[in-house]
mmCIF file of C-alpha atoms in Angstrom:
data_model
loop_
_atom_site.group_PDB
_atom_site.id
_atom_site.type_symbol
_atom_site.label_atom_id
_atom_site.label_comp_id
_atom_site.label_asym_id
_atom_site.label_seq_id
_atom_site.Cartn_x
_atom_site.Cartn_y
_atom_site.Cartn_z
ATOM 1 C CA MET A 1185 80.893 84.115 129.894
ATOM 2 C CA PRO A 1186 80.537 86.377 132.068
ATOM 3 C CA MET A 1187 83.810 88.509 132.943
ATOM 4 C CA LEU A 1188 82.865 88.476 136.551
ATOM 5 C CA GLU A 1189 80.571 85.465 138.516
ATOM 6 C CA VAL A 1190 80.053 84.557 142.332
ATOM 7 C CA ARG A 1191 77.791 81.186 141.706
ATOM 8 C CA ASP A 1192 75.785 80.201 145.649
ATOM 9 C CA VAL A 1193 78.190 81.975 147.994
ATOM 10 C CA HIS A 1194 77.535 81.279 151.449
ATOM 11 C CA ALA A 1195 79.844 82.849 153.488
ATOM 12 C CA TYR A 1196 80.761 83.179 157.255
ATOM 13 C CA TYR A 1197 82.294 85.975 160.309
ATOM 14 C CA GLY A 1198 82.314 82.885 162.842
ATOM 15 C CA ASN A 1199 78.516 81.431 163.805
ATOM 16 C CA ILE A 1200 76.833 83.990 161.869
ATOM 17 C CA HIS A 1201 75.526 83.157 158.436
ATOM 18 C CA ALA A 1202 76.241 86.539 156.391
ATOM 19 C CA LEU A 1203 75.830 85.539 152.702
ATOM 20 C CA LYS A 1204 72.746 82.414 151.913
ATOM 21 C CA GLY A 1205 73.886 81.394 148.790
ATOM 22 C CA ILE A 1206 74.798 84.873 146.709
ATOM 23 C CA SER A 1207 74.890 84.267 142.409
ATOM 24 C CA LEU A 1208 75.582 87.008 140.483
ATOM 25 C CA ASN A 1209 77.841 87.952 137.868
ATOM 26 C CA VAL A 1210 78.918 90.897 135.542
ATOM 27 C CA GLU A 1211 79.605 91.616 132.234
ATOM 28 C CA LYS A 1212 83.051 92.319 130.782
ATOM 29 C CA GLY A 1213 82.237 96.686 130.468
ATOM 30 C CA GLU A 1214 79.276 96.545 132.894
ATOM 31 C CA ILE A 1215 78.790 98.924 135.723
ATOM 32 C CA VAL A 1216 76.527 96.883 138.310
ATOM 33 C CA THR A 1217 75.681 98.052 141.410
ATOM 34 C CA LEU A 1218 74.747 96.041 144.975
ATOM 35 C CA ILE A 1219 72.316 98.245 146.739
ATOM 36 C CA GLY A 1220 70.606 97.579 150.390
ATOM 37 C CA ALA A 1221 70.752 98.067 153.793
ATOM 38 C CA ASN A 1222 73.038 98.348 156.642
ATOM 39 C CA GLY A 1223 74.168 95.053 156.959
ATOM 40 C CA ALA A 1224 72.522 93.715 154.057
ATOM 41 C CA GLY A 1225 75.791 92.093 152.974
ATOM 42 C CA LYS A 1226 77.259 94.266 150.067
ATOM 43 C CA THR A 1227 80.543 94.804 151.240
ATOM 44 C CA THR A 1228 80.910 91.373 152.603
ATOM 45 C CA THR A 1229 80.090 90.525 148.669
ATOM 46 C CA LEU A 1230 82.884 92.484 148.079
ATOM 47 C CA ARG A 1231 85.015 91.121 150.630
ATOM 48 C CA THR A 1232 84.591 87.402 149.225
ATOM 49 C CA ILE A 1233 84.867 87.827 145.438
ATOM 50 C CA SER A 1234 88.382 90.398 146.681
ATOM 51 C CA GLY A 1235 89.628 86.869 148.764
ATOM 52 C CA LEU A 1236 89.701 88.389 151.402
ATOM 53 C CA LEU A 1237 86.788 86.537 153.056
ATOM 54 C CA LYS A 1238 86.664 82.797 151.887
ATOM 55 C CA PRO A 1239 83.010 80.783 151.233
ATOM 56 C CA ARG A 1240 82.119 77.926 152.757
ATOM 57 C CA GLN A 1241 80.572 77.037 149.720
ATOM 58 C CA GLY A 1242 80.563 78.274 146.193
ATOM 59 C CA LYS A 1243 82.491 79.648 143.538
ATOM 60 C CA VAL A 1244 83.778 82.651 142.228
ATOM 61 C CA PHE A 1245 84.408 82.750 138.457
ATOM 62 C CA LEU A 1246 86.557 85.626 136.772
ATOM 63 C CA GLU A 1247 87.144 84.628 133.407
ATOM 64 C CA GLY A 1248 86.458 81.924 133.121
ATOM 65 C CA GLU A 1249 88.603 81.218 135.804
ATOM 66 C CA ASP A 1250 87.432 79.564 140.072
ATOM 67 C CA LEU A 1251 89.388 81.487 142.569
ATOM 68 C CA ALA A 1252 89.259 79.118 145.101
ATOM 69 C CA ARG A 1253 93.451 78.740 144.814
ATOM 70 C CA TYR A 1254 94.656 82.257 144.901
ATOM 71 C CA LYS A 1255 95.015 84.617 148.163
ATOM 72 C CA ALA A 1256 94.037 88.602 148.376
ATOM 73 C CA HIS A 1257 97.191 89.633 146.395
ATOM 74 C CA GLU A 1258 97.240 88.018 144.061
ATOM 75 C CA LEU A 1259 93.943 88.438 142.546
ATOM 76 C CA VAL A 1260 95.712 92.230 141.428
ATOM 77 C CA TYR A 1261 98.099 90.289 139.452
ATOM 78 C CA LYS A 1262 94.921 88.776 137.644
ATOM 79 C CA GLY A 1263 93.444 91.896 136.280
ATOM 80 C CA MET A 1264 90.666 92.766 139.963
ATOM 81 C CA ALA A 1265 91.640 96.058 141.982
ATOM 82 C CA MET A 1266 89.335 97.230 145.750
ATOM 83 C CA VAL A 1267 88.869 100.378 146.634
ATOM 84 C CA PRO A 1268 87.985 100.141 150.119
ATOM 85 C CA GLU A 1269 84.997 101.243 152.422
ATOM 86 C CA GLY A 1270 86.234 103.623 154.294
ATOM 87 C CA ARG A 1271 89.296 104.924 151.788
ATOM 88 C CA GLY A 1272 92.196 103.105 153.301
ATOM 89 C CA VAL A 1273 95.017 105.687 152.159
ATOM 90 C CA PHE A 1274 98.559 105.628 153.488
ATOM 91 C CA SER A 1275 97.606 108.067 155.717
ATOM 92 C CA LYS A 1276 101.511 109.270 156.601
ATOM 93 C CA LEU A 1277 102.149 108.933 152.596
ATOM 94 C CA THR A 1278 102.427 111.220 150.115
ATOM 95 C CA VAL A 1279 99.535 111.261 147.482
ATOM 96 C CA ALA A 1280 102.552 110.351 144.787
ATOM 97 C CA GLU A 1281 104.170 107.211 146.906
ATOM 98 C CA ASN A 1282 100.390 106.292 147.376
ATOM 99 C CA LEU A 1283 99.972 106.080 143.859
ATOM 100 C CA ASP A 1284 103.351 104.448 143.602
ATOM 101 C CA MET A 1285 101.765 101.500 145.593
ATOM 102 C CA GLY A 1286 98.883 101.367 143.955
ATOM 103 C CA ALA A 1287 101.555 99.735 140.755
ATOM 104 C CA TYR A 1288 103.216 98.076 142.735
ATOM 105 C CA HIS A 1289 103.106 94.830 141.065
ATOM 106 C CA ARG A 1290 104.236 96.033 137.409
ATOM 107 C CA THR A 1291 107.719 96.848 135.964
ATOM 108 C CA ASP A 1292 106.120 98.849 132.656
ATOM 109 C CA LYS A 1293 107.493 101.861 133.011
ATOM 110 C CA ASP A 1294 105.804 103.431 130.145
ATOM 111 C CA GLY A 1295 102.902 102.550 131.185
ATOM 112 C CA ILE A 1296 102.830 103.225 135.246
ATOM 113 C CA GLN A 1297 103.616 106.631 133.185
ATOM 114 C CA GLU A 1298 100.963 106.498 130.897
ATOM 115 C CA ASP A 1299 98.509 105.106 134.177
ATOM 116 C CA LEU A 1300 99.631 108.288 136.404
ATOM 117 C CA GLU A 1301 98.974 110.620 133.622
ATOM 118 C CA ARG A 1302 95.135 109.140 133.412
ATOM 119 C CA VAL A 1303 94.612 109.210 136.920
ATOM 120 C CA PHE A 1304 96.067 113.452 137.124
ATOM 121 C CA SER A 1305 93.412 114.100 133.847
ATOM 122 C CA LEU A 1306 90.422 112.222 135.892
ATOM 123 C CA PHE A 1307 91.535 113.899 139.502
ATOM 124 C CA PRO A 1308 93.287 117.578 138.454
ATOM 125 C CA ARG A 1309 93.580 117.564 142.348
ATOM 126 C CA LEU A 1310 95.955 114.939 143.312
ATOM 127 C CA LYS A 1311 97.914 116.315 140.568
ATOM 128 C CA GLU A 1312 97.600 119.984 142.472
ATOM 129 C CA ARG A 1313 99.007 118.022 145.891
ATOM 130 C CA ARG A 1314 101.132 114.908 145.133
ATOM 131 C CA ASN A 1315 104.178 115.643 147.153
ATOM 132 C CA GLN A 1316 101.288 116.416 150.290
ATOM 133 C CA VAL A 1317 100.883 113.496 153.191
ATOM 134 C CA ALA A 1318 97.541 111.769 152.420
ATOM 135 C CA GLY A 1319 96.305 111.728 155.880
ATOM 136 C CA THR A 1320 96.406 116.437 155.278
ATOM 137 C CA LEU A 1321 93.586 115.381 152.524
ATOM 138 C CA SER A 1322 90.212 116.044 153.478
ATOM 139 C CA GLY A 1323 87.267 113.179 152.963
ATOM 140 C CA GLY A 1324 86.568 113.541 149.176
ATOM 141 C CA GLU A 1325 90.750 113.939 147.864
ATOM 142 C CA GLN A 1326 90.900 110.774 149.854
ATOM 143 C CA GLN A 1327 88.659 108.936 147.859
ATOM 144 C CA MET A 1328 89.804 110.551 145.126
ATOM 145 C CA LEU A 1329 93.451 108.920 146.114
ATOM 146 C CA ALA A 1330 91.898 105.609 147.030
ATOM 147 C CA THR A 1331 90.157 105.496 143.402
ATOM 148 C CA ALA A 1332 93.163 106.627 141.570
ATOM 149 C CA ARG A 1333 95.451 104.405 143.673
ATOM 150 C CA ALA A 1334 93.492 101.387 142.615
ATOM 151 C CA LEU A 1335 93.290 102.761 139.299
ATOM 152 C CA MET A 1336 97.079 101.789 139.156
ATOM 153 C CA ALA A 1337 97.260 98.260 139.346
ATOM 154 C CA ARG A 1338 95.375 99.043 135.650
ATOM 155 C CA PRO A 1339 92.219 96.288 136.560
ATOM 156 C CA THR A 1340 89.984 95.041 134.277
ATOM 157 C CA LEU A 1341 87.093 94.982 136.942
ATOM 158 C CA LEU A 1342 87.242 97.300 140.067
ATOM 159 C CA LEU A 1343 85.503 96.758 142.658
ATOM 160 C CA MET A 1344 83.687 99.718 144.727
ATOM 161 C CA ASP A 1345 82.809 99.931 147.900
ATOM 162 C CA GLU A 1346 80.761 102.833 149.300
ATOM 163 C CA PRO A 1347 82.336 105.985 147.236
ATOM 164 C CA SER A 1348 80.252 108.066 148.344
ATOM 165 C CA MET A 1349 79.764 107.849 152.053
ATOM 166 C CA GLY A 1350 80.635 110.775 154.141
ATOM 167 C CA LEU A 1351 81.080 113.446 151.346
ATOM 168 C CA ALA A 1352 78.976 116.332 151.401
ATOM 169 C CA PRO A 1353 76.645 116.542 148.675
ATOM 170 C CA ILE A 1354 78.816 118.626 145.929
ATOM 171 C CA LEU A 1355 81.033 116.219 145.701
ATOM 172 C CA VAL A 1356 78.828 113.694 145.310
ATOM 173 C CA GLU A 1357 78.493 113.207 141.836
ATOM 174 C CA GLY A 1358 81.512 114.498 140.736
ATOM 175 C CA ILE A 1359 82.657 111.334 141.783
ATOM 176 C CA PHE A 1360 79.963 109.344 140.601
ATOM 177 C CA ASP A 1361 80.916 111.465 136.801
ATOM 178 C CA THR A 1362 84.145 110.316 137.580
ATOM 179 C CA ILE A 1363 82.993 106.237 137.930
ATOM 180 C CA GLN A 1364 81.198 106.418 134.730
ATOM 181 C CA GLU A 1365 84.262 107.665 132.940
ATOM 182 C CA ILE A 1366 86.398 105.264 134.153
ATOM 183 C CA ASN A 1367 83.820 102.809 132.522
ATOM 184 C CA LYS A 1368 83.754 104.426 129.806
ATOM 185 C CA GLU A 1369 87.598 103.729 129.122
ATOM 186 C CA GLY A 1370 87.344 100.238 129.564
ATOM 187 C CA THR A 1371 86.911 99.084 133.699
ATOM 188 C CA THR A 1372 83.935 97.301 134.007
ATOM 189 C CA ILE A 1373 82.835 98.261 138.148
ATOM 190 C CA LEU A 1374 81.058 96.644 140.343
ATOM 191 C CA LEU A 1375 79.692 99.180 142.718
ATOM 192 C CA VAL A 1376 78.580 98.990 146.711
ATOM 193 C CA GLU A 1377 76.816 102.457 147.265
ATOM 194 C CA GLN A 1378 74.289 102.926 149.722
ATOM 195 C CA ASN A 1379 72.983 105.836 147.569
ATOM 196 C CA ALA A 1380 71.081 104.215 145.694
ATOM 197 C CA HIS A 1381 69.411 106.512 143.973
ATOM 198 C CA MET A 1382 72.795 108.061 142.128
ATOM 199 C CA ALA A 1383 73.957 104.361 141.199
ATOM 200 C CA LEU A 1384 70.656 103.617 139.546
ATOM 201 C CA GLN A 1385 71.580 106.133 137.342
ATOM 202 C CA VAL A 1386 74.993 105.256 136.170
ATOM 203 C CA ALA A 1387 74.873 101.624 136.355
ATOM 204 C CA HIS A 1388 74.186 99.250 133.826
ATOM 205 C CA ARG A 1389 72.023 96.457 136.165
ATOM 206 C CA GLY A 1390 71.417 96.683 139.501
ATOM 207 C CA TYR A 1391 70.593 93.555 142.334
ATOM 208 C CA VAL A 1392 69.081 93.879 145.778
ATOM 209 C CA LEU A 1393 70.664 92.166 149.018
ATOM 210 C CA GLN A 1394 68.730 92.019 152.375
ATOM 211 C CA THR A 1395 69.911 90.049 155.453
ATOM 212 C CA GLY A 1396 72.384 88.138 152.714
ATOM 213 C CA GLU A 1397 70.239 87.369 149.799
ATOM 214 C CA ILE A 1398 69.842 88.713 146.696
ATOM 215 C CA VAL A 1399 65.830 89.346 146.711
ATOM 216 C CA LEU A 1400 65.453 91.540 143.182
ATOM 217 C CA ALA A 1401 67.730 91.951 140.094
ATOM 218 C CA ASP A 1402 66.928 93.515 137.183
ATOM 219 C CA THR A 1403 68.040 96.339 134.901
ATOM 220 C CA ALA A 1404 68.554 99.954 136.868
ATOM 221 C CA ASP A 1405 66.184 101.197 134.704
ATOM 222 C CA LYS A 1406 63.602 98.975 135.759
ATOM 223 C CA LEU A 1407 64.508 98.968 139.733
ATOM 224 C CA ARG A 1408 64.297 102.316 139.437
ATOM 225 C CA GLU A 1409 61.002 101.734 138.497
ATOM 226 C CA ASN A 1410 59.888 98.993 140.863
ATOM 227 C CA PRO A 1411 57.857 100.415 143.761
ATOM 228 C CA VAL A 1412 59.384 97.935 146.785
ATOM 229 C CA VAL A 1413 63.050 100.087 145.778
ATOM 230 C CA GLN A 1414 61.505 103.243 145.303
ATOM 231 C CA LYS A 1415 59.355 102.951 148.993
ATOM 232 C CA ALA A 1416 62.556 100.930 150.768
ATOM 233 C CA TYR A 1417 65.481 102.755 149.248
ATOM 234 C CA LEU A 1418 64.430 106.241 146.835
ATOM 235 C CA GLY A 1419 62.447 107.450 149.517
ATOM 236 C CA ILE A 1420 59.039 107.634 147.097
ATOM 237 C CA GLU A 1421 56.648 106.865 148.658
#
């Protein structure tokens, strides 16, 4: 049984048919990536999985359980956390307060402290700036904080939406190294990323979306070798 299963999902924004029968799955321990052009439906897929957008048709299952009856915030209790596009940190709160918000639903003080030490080891810069207001951090630091805040929920499944967006090239490789490290520590990851080259380097498998439909699905290695993917997403003629 996959950790996450999306089965024939159709989603709409008003009358716009944004997802047209999406089906995908993520096995425990995997990094799976969704790649595609702007407007392909990548973020909409994550919004639907995370409960922010309810499908008109189809089902989303987490470890075999239908998620239809849950609200978005309730899915945190089920083990799902999301790093949103554009980071979405609480700009007027400090780094430490943002991290506290990530663990708002938890009561295990020892576990919270353990996870705080874990995210500070992953992101030493955040430890240095723990008392700094989040809105004054650099773009790269805010991305670190958004990821660390999600990890404070101790998710079994982490949804990441465009983690490299807007970052300087020198920082992008570090973010993807961290994604691999998080995965090695046991967190399953569904990654939406426009940087297809980097995404397919760290992922185990991938799906290619075009205008709300999955047009390709394969291992990351095979997608990197696919002529269509090379031409459309990797810049290889």
